[in-house]
mmCIF file of C-alpha atoms (C1' of nucleotides) in Angstrom:
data_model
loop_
_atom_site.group_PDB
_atom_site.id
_atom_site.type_symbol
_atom_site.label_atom_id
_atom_site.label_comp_id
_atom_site.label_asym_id
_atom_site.label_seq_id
_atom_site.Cartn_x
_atom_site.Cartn_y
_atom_site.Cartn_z
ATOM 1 C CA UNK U 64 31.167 18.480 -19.263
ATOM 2 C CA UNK U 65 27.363 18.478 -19.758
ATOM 3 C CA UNK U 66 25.007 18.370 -22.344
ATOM 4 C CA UNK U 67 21.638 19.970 -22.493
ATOM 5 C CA UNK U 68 18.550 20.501 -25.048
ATOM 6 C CA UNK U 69 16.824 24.144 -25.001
ATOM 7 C CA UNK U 70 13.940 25.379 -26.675
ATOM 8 C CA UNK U 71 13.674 28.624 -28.551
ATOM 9 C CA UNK U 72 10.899 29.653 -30.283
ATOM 10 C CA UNK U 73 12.166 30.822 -33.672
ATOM 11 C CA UNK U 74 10.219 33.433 -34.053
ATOM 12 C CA UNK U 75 12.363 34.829 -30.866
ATOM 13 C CA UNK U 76 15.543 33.673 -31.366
ATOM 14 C CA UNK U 77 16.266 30.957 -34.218
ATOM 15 C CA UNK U 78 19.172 28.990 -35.300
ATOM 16 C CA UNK U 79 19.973 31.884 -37.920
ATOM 17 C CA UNK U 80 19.795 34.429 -35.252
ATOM 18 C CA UNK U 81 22.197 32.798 -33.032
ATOM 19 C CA UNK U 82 24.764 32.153 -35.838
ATOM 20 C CA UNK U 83 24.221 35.623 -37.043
ATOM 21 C CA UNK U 84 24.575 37.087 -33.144
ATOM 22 C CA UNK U 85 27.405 34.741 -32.905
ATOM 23 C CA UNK U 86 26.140 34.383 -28.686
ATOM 24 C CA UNK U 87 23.357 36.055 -26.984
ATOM 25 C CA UNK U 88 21.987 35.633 -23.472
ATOM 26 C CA UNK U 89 19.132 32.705 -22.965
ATOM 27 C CA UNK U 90 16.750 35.451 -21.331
ATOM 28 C CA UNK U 91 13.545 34.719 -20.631
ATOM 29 C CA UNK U 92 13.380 31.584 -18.145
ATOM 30 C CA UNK U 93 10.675 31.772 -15.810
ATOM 31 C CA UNK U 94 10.283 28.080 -14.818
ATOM 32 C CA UNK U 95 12.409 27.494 -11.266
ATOM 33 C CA UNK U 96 13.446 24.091 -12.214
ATOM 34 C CA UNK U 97 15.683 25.772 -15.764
ATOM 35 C CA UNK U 98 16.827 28.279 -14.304
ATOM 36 C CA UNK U 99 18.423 25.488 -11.701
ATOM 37 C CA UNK U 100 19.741 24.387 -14.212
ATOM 38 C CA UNK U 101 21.219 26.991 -15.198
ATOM 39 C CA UNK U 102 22.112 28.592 -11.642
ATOM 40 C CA UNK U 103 23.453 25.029 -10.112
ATOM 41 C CA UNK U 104 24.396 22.960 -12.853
ATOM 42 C CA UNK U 105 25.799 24.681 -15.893
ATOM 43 C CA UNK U 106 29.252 24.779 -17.251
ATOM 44 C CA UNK U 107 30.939 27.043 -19.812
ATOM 45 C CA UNK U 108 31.583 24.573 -22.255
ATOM 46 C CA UNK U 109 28.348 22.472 -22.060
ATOM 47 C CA UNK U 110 26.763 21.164 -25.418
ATOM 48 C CA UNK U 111 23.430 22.782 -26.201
ATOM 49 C CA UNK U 112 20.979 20.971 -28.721
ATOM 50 C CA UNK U 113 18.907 23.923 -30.070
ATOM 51 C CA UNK U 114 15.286 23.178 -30.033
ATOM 52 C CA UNK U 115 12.842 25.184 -32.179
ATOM 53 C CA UNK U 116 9.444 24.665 -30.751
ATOM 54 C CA UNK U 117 5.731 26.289 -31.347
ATOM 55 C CA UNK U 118 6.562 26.267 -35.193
ATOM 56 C CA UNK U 119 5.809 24.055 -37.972
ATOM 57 C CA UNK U 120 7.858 21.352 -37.332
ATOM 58 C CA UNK U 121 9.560 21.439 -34.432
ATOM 59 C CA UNK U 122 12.646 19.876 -33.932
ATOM 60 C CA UNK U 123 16.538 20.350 -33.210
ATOM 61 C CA UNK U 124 18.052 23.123 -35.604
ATOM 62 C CA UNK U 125 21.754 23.232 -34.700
ATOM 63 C CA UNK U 126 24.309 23.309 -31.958
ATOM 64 C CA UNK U 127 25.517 25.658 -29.708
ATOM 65 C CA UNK U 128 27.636 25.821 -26.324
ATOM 66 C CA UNK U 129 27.410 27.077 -22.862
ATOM 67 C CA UNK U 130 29.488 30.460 -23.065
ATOM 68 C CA UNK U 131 29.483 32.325 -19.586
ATOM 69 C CA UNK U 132 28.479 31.800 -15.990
ATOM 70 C CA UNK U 133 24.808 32.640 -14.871
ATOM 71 C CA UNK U 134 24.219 36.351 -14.368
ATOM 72 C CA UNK U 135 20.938 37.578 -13.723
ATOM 73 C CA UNK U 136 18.487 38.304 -16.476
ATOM 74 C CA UNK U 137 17.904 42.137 -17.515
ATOM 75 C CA UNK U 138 14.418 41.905 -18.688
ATOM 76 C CA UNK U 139 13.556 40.622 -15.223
ATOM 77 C CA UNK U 140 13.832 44.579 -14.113
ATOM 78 C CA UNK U 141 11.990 45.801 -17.728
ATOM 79 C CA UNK U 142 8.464 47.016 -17.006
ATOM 80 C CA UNK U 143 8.256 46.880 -20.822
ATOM 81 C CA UNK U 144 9.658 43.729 -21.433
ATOM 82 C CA UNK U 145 6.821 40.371 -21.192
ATOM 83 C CA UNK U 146 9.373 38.417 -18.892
ATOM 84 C CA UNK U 147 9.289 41.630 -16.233
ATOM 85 C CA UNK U 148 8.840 40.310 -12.826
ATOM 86 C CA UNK U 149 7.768 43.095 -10.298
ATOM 87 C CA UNK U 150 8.783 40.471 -7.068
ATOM 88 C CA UNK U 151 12.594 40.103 -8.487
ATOM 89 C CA UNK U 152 15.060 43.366 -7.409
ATOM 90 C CA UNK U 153 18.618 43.851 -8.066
ATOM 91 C CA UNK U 154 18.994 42.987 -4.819
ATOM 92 C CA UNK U 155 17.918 39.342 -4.877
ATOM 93 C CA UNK U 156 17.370 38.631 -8.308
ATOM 94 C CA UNK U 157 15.009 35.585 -8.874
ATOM 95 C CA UNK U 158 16.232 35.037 -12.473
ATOM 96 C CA UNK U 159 19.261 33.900 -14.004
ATOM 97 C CA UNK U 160 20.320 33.405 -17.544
ATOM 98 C CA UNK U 161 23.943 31.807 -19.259
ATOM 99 C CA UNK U 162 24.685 33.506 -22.540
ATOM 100 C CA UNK U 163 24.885 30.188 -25.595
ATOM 101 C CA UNK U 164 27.205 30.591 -28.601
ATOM 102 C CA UNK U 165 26.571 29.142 -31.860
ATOM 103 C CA UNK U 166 28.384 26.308 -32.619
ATOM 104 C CA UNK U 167 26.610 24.909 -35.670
ATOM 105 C CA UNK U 168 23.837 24.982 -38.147
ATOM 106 C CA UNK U 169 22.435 21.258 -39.049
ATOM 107 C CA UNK U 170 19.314 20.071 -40.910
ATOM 108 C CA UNK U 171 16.502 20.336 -38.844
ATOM 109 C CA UNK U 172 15.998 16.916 -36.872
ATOM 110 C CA UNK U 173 12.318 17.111 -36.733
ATOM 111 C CA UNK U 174 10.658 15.352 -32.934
ATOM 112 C CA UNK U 175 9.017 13.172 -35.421
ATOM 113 C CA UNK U 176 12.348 11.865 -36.299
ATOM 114 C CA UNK U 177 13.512 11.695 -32.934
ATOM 115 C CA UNK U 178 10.455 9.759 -31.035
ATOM 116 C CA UNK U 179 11.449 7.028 -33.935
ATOM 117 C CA UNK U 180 14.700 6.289 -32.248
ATOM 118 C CA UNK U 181 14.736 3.777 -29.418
ATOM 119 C CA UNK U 182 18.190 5.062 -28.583
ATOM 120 C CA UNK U 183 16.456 8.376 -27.737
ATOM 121 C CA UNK U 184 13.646 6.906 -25.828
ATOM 122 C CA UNK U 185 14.580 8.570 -22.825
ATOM 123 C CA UNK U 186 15.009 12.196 -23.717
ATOM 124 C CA UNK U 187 13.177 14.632 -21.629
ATOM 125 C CA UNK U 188 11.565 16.464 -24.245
ATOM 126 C CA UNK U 189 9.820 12.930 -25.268
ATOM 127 C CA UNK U 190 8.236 12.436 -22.329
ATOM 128 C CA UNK U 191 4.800 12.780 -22.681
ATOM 129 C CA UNK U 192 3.368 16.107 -21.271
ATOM 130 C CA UNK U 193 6.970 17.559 -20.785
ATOM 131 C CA UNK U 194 6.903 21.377 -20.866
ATOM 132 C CA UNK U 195 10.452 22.303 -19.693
ATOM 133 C CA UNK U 196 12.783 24.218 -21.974
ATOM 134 C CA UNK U 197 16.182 23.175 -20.749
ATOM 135 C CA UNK U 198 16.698 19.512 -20.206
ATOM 136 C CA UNK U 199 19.656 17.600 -19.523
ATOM 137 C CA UNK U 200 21.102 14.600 -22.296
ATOM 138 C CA UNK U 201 23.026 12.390 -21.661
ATOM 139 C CA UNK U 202 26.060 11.858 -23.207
ATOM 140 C CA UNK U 203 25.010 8.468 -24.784
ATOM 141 C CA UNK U 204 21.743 10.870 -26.358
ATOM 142 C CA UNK U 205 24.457 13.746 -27.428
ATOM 143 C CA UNK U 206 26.648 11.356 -29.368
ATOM 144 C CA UNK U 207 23.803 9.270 -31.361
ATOM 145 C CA UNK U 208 22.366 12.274 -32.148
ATOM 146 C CA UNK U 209 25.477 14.568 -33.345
ATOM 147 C CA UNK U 210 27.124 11.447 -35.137
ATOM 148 C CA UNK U 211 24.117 9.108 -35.724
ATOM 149 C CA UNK U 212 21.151 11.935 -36.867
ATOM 150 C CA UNK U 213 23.646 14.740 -37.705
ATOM 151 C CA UNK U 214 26.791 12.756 -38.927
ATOM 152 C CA UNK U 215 29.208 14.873 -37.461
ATOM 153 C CA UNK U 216 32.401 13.540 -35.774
ATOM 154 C CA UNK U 217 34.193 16.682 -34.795
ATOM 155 C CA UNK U 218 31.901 18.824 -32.651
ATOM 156 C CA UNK U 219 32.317 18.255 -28.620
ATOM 157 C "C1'" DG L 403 -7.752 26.622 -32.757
ATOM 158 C "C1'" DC L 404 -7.855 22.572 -29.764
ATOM 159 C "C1'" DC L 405 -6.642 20.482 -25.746
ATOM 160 C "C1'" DA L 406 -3.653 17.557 -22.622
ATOM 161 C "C1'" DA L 407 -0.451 18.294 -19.277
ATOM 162 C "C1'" DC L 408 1.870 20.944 -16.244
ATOM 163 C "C1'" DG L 409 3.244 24.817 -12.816
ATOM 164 C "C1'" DT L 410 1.613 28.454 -9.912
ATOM 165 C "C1'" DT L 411 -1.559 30.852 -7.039
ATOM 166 C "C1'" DG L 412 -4.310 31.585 -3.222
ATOM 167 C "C1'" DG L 413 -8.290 30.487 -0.153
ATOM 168 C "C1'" DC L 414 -9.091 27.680 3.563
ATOM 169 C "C1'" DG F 516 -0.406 21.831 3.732
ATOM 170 C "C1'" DC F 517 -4.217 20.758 0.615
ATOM 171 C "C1'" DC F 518 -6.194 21.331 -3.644
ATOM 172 C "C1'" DA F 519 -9.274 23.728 -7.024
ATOM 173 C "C1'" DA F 520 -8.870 27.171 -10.313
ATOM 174 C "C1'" DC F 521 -6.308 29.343 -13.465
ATOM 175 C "C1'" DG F 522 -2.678 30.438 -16.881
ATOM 176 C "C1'" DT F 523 0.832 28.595 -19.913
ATOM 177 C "C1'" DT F 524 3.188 25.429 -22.960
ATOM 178 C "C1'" DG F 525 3.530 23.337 -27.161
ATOM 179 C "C1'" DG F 526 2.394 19.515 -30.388
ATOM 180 C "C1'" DC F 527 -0.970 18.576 -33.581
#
DNA sequence: GCCAACGTTGGC
DNA sequence: GCCAACGTTGGC
């Protein structure tokens, strides 16, 4: 079992969407190194830290969970949709996406909260100039931040 | 809106 | 294969 921090923009998909949607696809990956993650590394099960980012204070909004195997992404093939890609086909589709299920809701942990915690000093989405939306954590990361920042005991 | 940092593209 | 130019990300 692995643990893993994505970004969402909230005004795509927040923390209320998800728990409201219950689980929807993580569309929208265009970066090759997530989608490897996704494609190579994933496992139904895997803890998710959701990230809002590009909003007014950015920061970890709940928790959710790896819930299927990677399948490739529909709005690849959508001339309408902003994440179409001409170069993919259904042949050899060059995106991927895992659907994530809400697990819970927490108080926002603000990135201004996290960068004060040594413990978390070596998070990827601390390092400076890191762009990627799915990172791996480590389980030592998932456990001071679900009991330590979140006090919960019961989750994963 | 600014801008640092990064990933991708494409000419050579 | 190099690398400059460009587009994007995302915090502030």
């Amino acid at each position: 079992m692995s643990y893993w921090l994505m970004k969402s923009e909230p005004d795509e998909v927040s923390i209320n969407d998800l728990a409201r949607l219950g689980q929807v696809p993580w569309f929208g990956v265009r970066n090759y190194q997530a989608r490897n993650f996704m494609r190579d590394a994933m496992q139904v099960g895997d803890g998710v830290l959701f990230y809002h980012s590009s909003c007014a204070t950015p920061g970890i909004a709940g928790l959710a969970r790896v819930a299927s195997l990677p399948y490739p992404d529909a709005t690849q093939f959508n001339p309408a949709s902003p994440y179409f890609d001409a170069q993919s086909t259904p042949d050899r589709p060059r995106w991927v996406n895992v659907d994530v299920a809400h697990v819970a809701t927490t108080p926002l942990i603000p990135l201004a909260i996290l960068r004060q915690s040594p413990a978390l000093a070596g998070m990827g989405i601390l390092q400076k100039g890191s762009r990627l939306s799915i990172t791996p954590v480590t389980a030592a990361e998932w456990q001071f931040i679900t009991r330590n920042l979140m006090e919960l005991h019961d989750v994963f």
